[in-house]
PDB file of C-alpha atoms in Angstrom:
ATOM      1  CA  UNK S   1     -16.922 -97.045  -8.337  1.00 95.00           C
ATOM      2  CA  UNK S   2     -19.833 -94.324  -8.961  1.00 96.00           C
ATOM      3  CA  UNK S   3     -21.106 -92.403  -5.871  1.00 96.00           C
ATOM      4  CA  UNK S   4     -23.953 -89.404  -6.009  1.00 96.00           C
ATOM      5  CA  UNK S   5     -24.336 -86.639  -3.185  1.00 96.00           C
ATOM      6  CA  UNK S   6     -27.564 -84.311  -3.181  1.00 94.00           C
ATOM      7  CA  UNK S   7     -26.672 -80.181  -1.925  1.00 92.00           C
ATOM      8  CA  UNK S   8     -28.455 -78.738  -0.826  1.00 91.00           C
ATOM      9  CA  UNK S   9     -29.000 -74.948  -1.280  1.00 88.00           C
ATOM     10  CA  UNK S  10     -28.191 -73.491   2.372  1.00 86.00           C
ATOM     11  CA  UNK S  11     -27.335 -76.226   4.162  1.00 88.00           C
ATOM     12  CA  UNK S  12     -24.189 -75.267   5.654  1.00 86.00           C
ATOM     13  CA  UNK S  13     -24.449 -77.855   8.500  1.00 86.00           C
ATOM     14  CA  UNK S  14     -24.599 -80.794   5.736  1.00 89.00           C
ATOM     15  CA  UNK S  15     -21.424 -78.770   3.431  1.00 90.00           C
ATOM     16  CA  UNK S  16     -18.706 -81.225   3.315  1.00 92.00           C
ATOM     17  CA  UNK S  17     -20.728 -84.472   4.232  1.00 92.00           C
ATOM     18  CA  UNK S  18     -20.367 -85.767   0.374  1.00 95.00           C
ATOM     19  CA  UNK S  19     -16.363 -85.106   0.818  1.00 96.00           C
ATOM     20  CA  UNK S  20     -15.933 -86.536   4.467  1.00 95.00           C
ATOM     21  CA  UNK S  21     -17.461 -90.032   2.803  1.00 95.00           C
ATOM     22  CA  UNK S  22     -15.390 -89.624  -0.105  1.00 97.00           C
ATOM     23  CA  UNK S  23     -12.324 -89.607   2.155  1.00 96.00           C
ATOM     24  CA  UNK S  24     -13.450 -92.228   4.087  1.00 95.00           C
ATOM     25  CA  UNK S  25     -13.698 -94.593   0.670  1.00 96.00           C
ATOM     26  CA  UNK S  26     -10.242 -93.365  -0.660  1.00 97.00           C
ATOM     27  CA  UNK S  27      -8.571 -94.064   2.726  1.00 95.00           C
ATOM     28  CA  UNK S  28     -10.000 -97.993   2.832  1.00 96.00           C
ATOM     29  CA  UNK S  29      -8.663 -97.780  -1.095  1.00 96.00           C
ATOM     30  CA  UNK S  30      -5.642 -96.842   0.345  1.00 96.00           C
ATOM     31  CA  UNK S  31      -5.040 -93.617  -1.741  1.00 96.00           C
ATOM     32  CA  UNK S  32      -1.568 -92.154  -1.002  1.00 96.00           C
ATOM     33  CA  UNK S  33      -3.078 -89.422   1.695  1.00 95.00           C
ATOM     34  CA  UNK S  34      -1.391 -86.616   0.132  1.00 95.00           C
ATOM     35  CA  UNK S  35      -3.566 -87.171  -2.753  1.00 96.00           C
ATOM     36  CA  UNK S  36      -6.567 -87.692  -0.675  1.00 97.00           C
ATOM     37  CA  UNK S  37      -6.248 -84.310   0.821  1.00 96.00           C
ATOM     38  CA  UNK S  38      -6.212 -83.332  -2.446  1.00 97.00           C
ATOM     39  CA  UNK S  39      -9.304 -84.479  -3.634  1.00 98.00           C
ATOM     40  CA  UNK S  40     -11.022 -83.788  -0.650  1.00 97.00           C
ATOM     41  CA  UNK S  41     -10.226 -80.300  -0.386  1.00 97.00           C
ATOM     42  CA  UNK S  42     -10.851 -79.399  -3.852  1.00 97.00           C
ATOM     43  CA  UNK S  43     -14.030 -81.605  -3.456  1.00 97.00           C
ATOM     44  CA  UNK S  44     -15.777 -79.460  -0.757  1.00 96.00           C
ATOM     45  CA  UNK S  45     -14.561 -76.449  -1.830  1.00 95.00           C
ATOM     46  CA  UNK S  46     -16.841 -77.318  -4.274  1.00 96.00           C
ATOM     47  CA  UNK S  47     -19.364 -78.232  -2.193  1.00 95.00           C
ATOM     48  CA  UNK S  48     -19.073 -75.412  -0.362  1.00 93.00           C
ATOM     49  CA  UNK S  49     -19.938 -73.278  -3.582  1.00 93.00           C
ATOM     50  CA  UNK S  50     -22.815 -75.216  -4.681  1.00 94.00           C
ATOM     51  CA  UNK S  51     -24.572 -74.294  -1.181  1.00 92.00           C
ATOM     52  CA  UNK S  52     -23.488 -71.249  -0.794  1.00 91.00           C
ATOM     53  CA  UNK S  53     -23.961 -69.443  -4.434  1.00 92.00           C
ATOM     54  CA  UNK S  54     -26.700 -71.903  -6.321  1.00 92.00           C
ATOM     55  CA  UNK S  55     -30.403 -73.725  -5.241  1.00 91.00           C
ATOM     56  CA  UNK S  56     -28.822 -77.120  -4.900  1.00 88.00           C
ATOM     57  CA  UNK S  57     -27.197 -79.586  -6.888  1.00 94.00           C
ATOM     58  CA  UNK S  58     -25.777 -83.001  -7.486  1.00 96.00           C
ATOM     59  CA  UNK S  59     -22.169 -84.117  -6.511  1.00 97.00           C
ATOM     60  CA  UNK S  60     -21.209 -86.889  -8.745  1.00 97.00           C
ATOM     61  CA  UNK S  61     -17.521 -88.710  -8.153  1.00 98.00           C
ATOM     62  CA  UNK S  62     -16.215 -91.831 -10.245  1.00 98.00           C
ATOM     63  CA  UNK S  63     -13.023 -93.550  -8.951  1.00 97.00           C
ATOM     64  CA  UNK S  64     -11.355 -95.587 -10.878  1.00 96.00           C
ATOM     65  CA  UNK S  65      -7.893 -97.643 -10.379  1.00 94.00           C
ATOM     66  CA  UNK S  66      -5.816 -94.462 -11.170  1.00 95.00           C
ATOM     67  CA  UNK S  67      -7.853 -91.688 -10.769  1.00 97.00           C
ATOM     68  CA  UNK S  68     -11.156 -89.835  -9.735  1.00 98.00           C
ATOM     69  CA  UNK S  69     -13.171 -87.500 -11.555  1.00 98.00           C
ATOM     70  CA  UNK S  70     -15.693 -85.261 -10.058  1.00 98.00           C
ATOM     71  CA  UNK S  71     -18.421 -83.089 -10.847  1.00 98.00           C
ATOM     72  CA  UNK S  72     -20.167 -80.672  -9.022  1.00 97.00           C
ATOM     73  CA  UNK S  73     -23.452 -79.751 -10.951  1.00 97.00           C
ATOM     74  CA  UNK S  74     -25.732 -76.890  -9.586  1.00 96.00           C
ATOM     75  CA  UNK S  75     -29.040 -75.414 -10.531  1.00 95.00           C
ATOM     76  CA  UNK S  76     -28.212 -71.551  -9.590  1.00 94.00           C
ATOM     77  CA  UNK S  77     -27.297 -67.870 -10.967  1.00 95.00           C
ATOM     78  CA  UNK S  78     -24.481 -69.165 -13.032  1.00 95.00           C
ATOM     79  CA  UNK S  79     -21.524 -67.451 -12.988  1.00 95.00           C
ATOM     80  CA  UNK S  80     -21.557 -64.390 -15.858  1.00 94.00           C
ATOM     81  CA  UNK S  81     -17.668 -64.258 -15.882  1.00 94.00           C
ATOM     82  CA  UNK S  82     -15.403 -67.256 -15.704  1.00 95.00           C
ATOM     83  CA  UNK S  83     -12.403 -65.575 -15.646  1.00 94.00           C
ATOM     84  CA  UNK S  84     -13.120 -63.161 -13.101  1.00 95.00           C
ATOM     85  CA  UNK S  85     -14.343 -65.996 -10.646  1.00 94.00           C
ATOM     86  CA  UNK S  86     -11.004 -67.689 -10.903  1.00 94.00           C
ATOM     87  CA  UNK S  87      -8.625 -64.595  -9.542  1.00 93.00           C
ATOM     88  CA  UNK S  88      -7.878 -65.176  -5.700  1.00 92.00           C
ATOM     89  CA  UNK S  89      -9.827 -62.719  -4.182  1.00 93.00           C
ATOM     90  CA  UNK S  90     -13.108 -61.876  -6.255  1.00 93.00           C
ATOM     91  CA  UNK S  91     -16.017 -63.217  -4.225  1.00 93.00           C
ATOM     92  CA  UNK S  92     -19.454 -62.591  -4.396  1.00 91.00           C
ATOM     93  CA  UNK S  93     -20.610 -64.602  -0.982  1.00 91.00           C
ATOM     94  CA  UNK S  94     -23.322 -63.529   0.996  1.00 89.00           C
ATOM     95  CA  UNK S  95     -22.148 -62.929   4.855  1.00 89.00           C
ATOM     96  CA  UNK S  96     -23.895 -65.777   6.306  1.00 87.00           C
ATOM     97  CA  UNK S  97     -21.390 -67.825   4.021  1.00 90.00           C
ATOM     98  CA  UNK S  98     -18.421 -65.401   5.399  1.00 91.00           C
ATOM     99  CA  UNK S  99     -19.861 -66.321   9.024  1.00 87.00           C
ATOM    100  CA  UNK S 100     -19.266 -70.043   8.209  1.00 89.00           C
ATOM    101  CA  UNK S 101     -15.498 -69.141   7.362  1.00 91.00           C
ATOM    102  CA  UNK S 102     -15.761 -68.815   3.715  1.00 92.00           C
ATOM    103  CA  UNK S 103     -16.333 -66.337   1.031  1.00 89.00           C
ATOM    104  CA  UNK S 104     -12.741 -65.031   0.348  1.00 90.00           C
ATOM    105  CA  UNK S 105     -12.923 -65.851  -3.175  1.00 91.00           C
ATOM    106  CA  UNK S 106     -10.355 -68.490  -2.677  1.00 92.00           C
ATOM    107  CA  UNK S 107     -12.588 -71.632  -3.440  1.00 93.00           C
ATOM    108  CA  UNK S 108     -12.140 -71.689  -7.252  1.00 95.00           C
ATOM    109  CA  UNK S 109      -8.155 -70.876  -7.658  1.00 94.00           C
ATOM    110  CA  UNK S 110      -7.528 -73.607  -4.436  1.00 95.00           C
ATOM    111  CA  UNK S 111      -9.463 -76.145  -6.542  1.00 96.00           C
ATOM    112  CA  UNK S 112      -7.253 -75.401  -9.189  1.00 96.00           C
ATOM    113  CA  UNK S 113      -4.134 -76.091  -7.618  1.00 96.00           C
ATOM    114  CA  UNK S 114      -5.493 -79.049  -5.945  1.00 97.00           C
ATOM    115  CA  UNK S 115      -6.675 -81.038  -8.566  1.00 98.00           C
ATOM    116  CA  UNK S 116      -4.898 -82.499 -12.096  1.00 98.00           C
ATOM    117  CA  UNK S 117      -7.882 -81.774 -14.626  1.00 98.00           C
ATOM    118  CA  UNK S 118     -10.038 -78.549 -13.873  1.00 97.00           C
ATOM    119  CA  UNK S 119     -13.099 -77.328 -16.072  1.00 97.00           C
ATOM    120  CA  UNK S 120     -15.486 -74.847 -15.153  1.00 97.00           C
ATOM    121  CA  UNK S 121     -18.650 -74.398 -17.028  1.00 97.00           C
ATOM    122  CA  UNK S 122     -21.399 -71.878 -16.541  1.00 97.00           C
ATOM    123  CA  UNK S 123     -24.764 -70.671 -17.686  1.00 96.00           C
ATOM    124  CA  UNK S 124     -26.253 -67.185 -16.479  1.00 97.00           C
ATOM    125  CA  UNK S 125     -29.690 -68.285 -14.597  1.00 96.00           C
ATOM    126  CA  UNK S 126     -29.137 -71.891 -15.674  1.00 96.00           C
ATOM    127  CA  UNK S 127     -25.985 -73.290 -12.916  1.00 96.00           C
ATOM    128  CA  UNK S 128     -22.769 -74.006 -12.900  1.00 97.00           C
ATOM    129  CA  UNK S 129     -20.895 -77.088 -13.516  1.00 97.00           C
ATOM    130  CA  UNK S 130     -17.435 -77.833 -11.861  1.00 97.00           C
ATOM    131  CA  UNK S 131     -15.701 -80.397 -13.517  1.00 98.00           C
ATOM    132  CA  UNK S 132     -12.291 -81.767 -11.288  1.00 98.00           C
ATOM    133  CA  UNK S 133      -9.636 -84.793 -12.048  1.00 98.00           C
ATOM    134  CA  UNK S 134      -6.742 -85.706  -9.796  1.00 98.00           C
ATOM    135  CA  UNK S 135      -4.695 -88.367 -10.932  1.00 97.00           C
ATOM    136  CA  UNK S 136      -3.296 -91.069  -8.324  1.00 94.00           C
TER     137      UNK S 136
ATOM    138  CA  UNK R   1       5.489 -78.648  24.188  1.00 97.00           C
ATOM    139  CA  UNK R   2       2.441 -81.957  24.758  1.00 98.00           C
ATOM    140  CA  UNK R   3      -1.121 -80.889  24.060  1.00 98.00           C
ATOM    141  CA  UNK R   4      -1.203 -81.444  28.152  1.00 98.00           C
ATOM    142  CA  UNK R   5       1.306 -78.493  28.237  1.00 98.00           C
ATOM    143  CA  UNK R   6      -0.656 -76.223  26.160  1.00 98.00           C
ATOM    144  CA  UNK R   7      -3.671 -76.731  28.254  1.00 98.00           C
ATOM    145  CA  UNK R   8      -1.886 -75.593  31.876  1.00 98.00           C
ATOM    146  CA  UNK R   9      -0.317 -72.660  29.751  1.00 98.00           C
ATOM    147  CA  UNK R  10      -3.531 -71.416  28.399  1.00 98.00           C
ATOM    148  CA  UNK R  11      -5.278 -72.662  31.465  1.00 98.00           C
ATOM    149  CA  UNK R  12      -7.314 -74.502  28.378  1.00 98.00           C
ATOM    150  CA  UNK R  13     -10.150 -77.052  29.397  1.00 98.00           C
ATOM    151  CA  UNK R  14     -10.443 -80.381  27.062  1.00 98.00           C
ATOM    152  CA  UNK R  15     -13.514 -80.071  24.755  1.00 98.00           C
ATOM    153  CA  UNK R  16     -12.586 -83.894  23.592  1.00 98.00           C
ATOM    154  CA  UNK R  17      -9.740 -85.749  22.496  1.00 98.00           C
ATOM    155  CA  UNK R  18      -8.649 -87.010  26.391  1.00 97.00           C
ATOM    156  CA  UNK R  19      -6.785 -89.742  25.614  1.00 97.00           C
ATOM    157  CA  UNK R  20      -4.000 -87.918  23.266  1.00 97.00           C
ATOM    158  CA  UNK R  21      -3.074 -85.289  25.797  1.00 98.00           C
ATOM    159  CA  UNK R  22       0.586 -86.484  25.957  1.00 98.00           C
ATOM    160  CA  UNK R  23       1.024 -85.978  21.627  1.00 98.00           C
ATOM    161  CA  UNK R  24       3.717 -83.419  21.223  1.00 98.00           C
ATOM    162  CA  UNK R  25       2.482 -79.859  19.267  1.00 98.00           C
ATOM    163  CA  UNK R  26       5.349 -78.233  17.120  1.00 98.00           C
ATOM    164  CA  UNK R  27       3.500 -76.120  14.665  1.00 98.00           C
ATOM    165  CA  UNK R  28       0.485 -73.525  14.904  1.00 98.00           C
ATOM    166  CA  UNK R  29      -2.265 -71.769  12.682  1.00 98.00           C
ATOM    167  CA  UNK R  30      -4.049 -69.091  13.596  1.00 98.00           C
ATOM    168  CA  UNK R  31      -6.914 -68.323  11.449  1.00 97.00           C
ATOM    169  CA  UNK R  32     -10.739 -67.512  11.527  1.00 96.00           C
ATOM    170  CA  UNK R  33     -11.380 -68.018   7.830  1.00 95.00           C
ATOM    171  CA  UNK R  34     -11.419 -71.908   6.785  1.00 95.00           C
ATOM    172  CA  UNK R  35     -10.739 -70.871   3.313  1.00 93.00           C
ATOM    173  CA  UNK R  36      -7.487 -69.930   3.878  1.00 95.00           C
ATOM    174  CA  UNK R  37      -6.552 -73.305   6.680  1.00 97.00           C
ATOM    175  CA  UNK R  38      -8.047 -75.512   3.260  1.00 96.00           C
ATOM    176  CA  UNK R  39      -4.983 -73.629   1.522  1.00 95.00           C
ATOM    177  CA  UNK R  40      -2.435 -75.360   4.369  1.00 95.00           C
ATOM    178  CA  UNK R  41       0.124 -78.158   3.135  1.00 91.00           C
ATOM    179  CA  UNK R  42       1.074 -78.783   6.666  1.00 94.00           C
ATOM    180  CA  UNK R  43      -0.775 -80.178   9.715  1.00 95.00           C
ATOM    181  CA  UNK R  44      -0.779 -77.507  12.382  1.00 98.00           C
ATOM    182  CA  UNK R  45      -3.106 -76.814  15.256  1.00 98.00           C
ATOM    183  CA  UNK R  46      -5.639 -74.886  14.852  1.00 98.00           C
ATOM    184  CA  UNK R  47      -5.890 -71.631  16.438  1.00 98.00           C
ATOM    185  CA  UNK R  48      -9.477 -70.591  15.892  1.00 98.00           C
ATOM    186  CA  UNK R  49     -12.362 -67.980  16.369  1.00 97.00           C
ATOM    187  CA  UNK R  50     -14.505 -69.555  14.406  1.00 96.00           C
ATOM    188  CA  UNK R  51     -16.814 -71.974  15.852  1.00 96.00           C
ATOM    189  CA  UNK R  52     -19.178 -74.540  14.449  1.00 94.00           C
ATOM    190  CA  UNK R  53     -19.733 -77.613  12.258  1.00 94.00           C
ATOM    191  CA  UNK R  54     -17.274 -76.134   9.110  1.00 94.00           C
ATOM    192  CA  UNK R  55     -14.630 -75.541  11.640  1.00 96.00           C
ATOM    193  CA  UNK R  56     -14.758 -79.167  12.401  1.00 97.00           C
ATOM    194  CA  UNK R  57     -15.493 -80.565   8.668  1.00 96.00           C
ATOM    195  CA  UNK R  58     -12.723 -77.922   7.451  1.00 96.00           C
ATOM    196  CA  UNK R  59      -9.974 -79.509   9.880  1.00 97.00           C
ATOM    197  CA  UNK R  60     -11.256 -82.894   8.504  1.00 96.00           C
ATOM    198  CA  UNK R  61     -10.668 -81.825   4.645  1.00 96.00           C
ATOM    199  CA  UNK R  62      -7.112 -80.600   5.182  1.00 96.00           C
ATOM    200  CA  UNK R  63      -6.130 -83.106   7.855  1.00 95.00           C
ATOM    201  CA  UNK R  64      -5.850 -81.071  10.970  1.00 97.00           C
ATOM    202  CA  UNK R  65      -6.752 -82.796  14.107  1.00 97.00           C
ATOM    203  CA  UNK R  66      -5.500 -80.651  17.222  1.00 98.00           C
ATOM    204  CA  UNK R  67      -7.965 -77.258  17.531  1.00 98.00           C
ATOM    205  CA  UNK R  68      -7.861 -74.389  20.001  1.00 98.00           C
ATOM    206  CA  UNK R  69     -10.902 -72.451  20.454  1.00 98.00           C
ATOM    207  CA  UNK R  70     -10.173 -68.743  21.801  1.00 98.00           C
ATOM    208  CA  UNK R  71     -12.537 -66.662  23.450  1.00 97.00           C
ATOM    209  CA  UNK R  72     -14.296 -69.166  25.498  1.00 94.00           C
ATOM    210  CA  UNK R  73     -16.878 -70.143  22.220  1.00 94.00           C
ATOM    211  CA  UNK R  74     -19.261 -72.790  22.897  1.00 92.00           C
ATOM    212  CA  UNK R  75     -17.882 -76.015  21.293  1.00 96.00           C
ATOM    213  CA  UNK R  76     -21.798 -77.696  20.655  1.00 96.00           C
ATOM    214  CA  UNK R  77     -22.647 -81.173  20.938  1.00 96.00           C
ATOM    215  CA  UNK R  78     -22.586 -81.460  17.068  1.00 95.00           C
ATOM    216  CA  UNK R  79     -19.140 -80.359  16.954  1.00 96.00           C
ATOM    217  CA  UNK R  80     -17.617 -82.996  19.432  1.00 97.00           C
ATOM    218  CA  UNK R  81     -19.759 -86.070  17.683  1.00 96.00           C
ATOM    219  CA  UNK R  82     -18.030 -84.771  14.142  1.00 95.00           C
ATOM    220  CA  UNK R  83     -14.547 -84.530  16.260  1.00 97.00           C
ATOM    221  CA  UNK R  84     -14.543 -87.822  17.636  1.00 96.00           C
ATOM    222  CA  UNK R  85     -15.727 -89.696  14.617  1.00 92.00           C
ATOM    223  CA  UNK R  86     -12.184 -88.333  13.288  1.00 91.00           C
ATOM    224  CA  UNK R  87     -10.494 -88.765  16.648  1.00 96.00           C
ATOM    225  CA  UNK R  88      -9.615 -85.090  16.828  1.00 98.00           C
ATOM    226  CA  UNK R  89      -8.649 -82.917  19.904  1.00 98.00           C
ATOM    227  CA  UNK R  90     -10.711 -80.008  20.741  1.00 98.00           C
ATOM    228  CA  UNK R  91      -9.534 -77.352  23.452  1.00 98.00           C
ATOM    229  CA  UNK R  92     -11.603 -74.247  24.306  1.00 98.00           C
ATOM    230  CA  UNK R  93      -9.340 -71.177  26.453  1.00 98.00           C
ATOM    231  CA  UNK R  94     -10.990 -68.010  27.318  1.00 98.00           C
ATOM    232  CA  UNK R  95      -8.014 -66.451  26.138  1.00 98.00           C
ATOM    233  CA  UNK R  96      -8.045 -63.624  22.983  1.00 98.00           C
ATOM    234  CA  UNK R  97      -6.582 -65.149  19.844  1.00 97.00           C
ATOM    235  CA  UNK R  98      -3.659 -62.915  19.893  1.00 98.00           C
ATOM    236  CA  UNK R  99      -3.088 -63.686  23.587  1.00 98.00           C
ATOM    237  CA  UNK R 100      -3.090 -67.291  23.162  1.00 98.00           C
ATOM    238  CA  UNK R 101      -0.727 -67.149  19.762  1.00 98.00           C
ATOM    239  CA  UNK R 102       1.594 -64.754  21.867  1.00 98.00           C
ATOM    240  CA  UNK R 103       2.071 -67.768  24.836  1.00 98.00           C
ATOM    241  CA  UNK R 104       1.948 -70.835  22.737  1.00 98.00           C
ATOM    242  CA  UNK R 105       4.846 -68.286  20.378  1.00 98.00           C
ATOM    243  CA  UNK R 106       6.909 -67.384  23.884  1.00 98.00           C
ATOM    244  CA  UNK R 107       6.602 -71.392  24.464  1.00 98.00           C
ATOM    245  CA  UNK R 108       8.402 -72.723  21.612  1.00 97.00           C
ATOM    246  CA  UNK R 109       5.353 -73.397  18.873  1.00 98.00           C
ATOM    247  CA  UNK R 110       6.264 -72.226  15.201  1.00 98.00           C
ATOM    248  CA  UNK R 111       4.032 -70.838  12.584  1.00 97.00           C
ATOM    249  CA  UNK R 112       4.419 -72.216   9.294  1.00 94.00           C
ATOM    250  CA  UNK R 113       5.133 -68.910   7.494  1.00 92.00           C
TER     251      UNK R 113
END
């Protein structure tokens, strides 16, 4: 089953509509729910990201019989150093995305210990694409 | 202590969520930054500061469906559509966050660190 999501950049009332209907799909698949919270909180911090830090982007999620695979593809600043991104703490949110709750540089390393499969690529000026697996 | 409990001890008013009012609370989480309740294993309430649609979207992602509002923060219309789509419980308390956390602690609800 292939789904697409539009972000869009700033649209913090919108951030976590493409995960809320993603739960909603792997609850009527009856996913074991410990794995849907899984997915669905790596999934919008993803989200989250893509509206916060790029100009939009595409959310695309494939579920198959034992497992899903998403990717969150943006159009935005890119992110110059991987590594850096990934250590709990290192943010580089604007404060109307710390006024939404966010912006504690956690998004990236909770992904990673949410999901199975993570792969971040990145282009300076070009976007950022988030690439996540969890296994069922 | 029942979600009914909680509201005469923080004198609480029911934002939505009327008909679970008799569900038993054990466990709370008191935090203003949804980054850190997406981080949560458990399913606490929600102590909160923080009010508007990502408080309500947040609680969805990690499964959290009881939510205290401190400081008498206007729970909007938006909010309480999202809430009862997910059947969720929202109670606003003009109560400080540290006032609220120090009654609900004195009354028998455990943190989950």
């Amino acid at each position: 089953m292939h789904q697409e999501y539009t972000v869009i950049e700033g649209d913090f009332v919108n951030a976590g509509k493409a995960s809320s209907s993603v739960k909603k799909t792997l609850k009527q698949l009856n996913v074991d729910p410990g794995k849907v919270k899984r997915v669905v909180v790596a999934l919008y911090e993803a989200e989250v990201n893509a509206i916060a830090h790029a100009y939009g982007g595409k959310v695309l999620v494939d579920i198959d019989s034992d497992k899903i695979r998403m990717v969150v593809a943006d159009k935005g600043p890119g992110i110059p150093d991987i590594a850096l991104a990934m250590q709990e703490g290192y943010s580089t949110a604007r404060p109307e995305v710390r006024d939404m709750g966010f912006g504690a540089g956690m998004g990236l390393p909770n992904m990673q210990k949410n999901v199975d499969k993570l792969n971040v690529t990145s282009e300076v000026g070009v976007g950022t694409t988030v690439e996540m697996e969890v296994n069922f | 202590m029942t979600i009914r409990e909680i509201i005469k001890l923080l004198d609480a008013t029911v934002c939505t969520g009327e008909g679970r009012l008799d569900e038993e609370v054990e466990t709370a989480f008191a935090s203003d930054l949804m980054s850190d309740v997406l981080t949560l294993k458990d399913t606490p309430m929600l102590v909160t500061g923080l009010c508007n649609i990502q408080t309500i979207r947040t609680c969805d992602m990690a499964s959290l469906d009881i939510i205290l509002v401190v400081r008498n923060k206007k729970v909007t219309e938006d909010m309480i559509e999202l809430a009862e789509d997910d059947d969720m419980v929202i109670l606003s308390c003009a109560y400080s966050m540290f006032k609220a956390c120090g009654l609900l602690y004195q009354n028998g609800i455990k943190p989950l660190y």
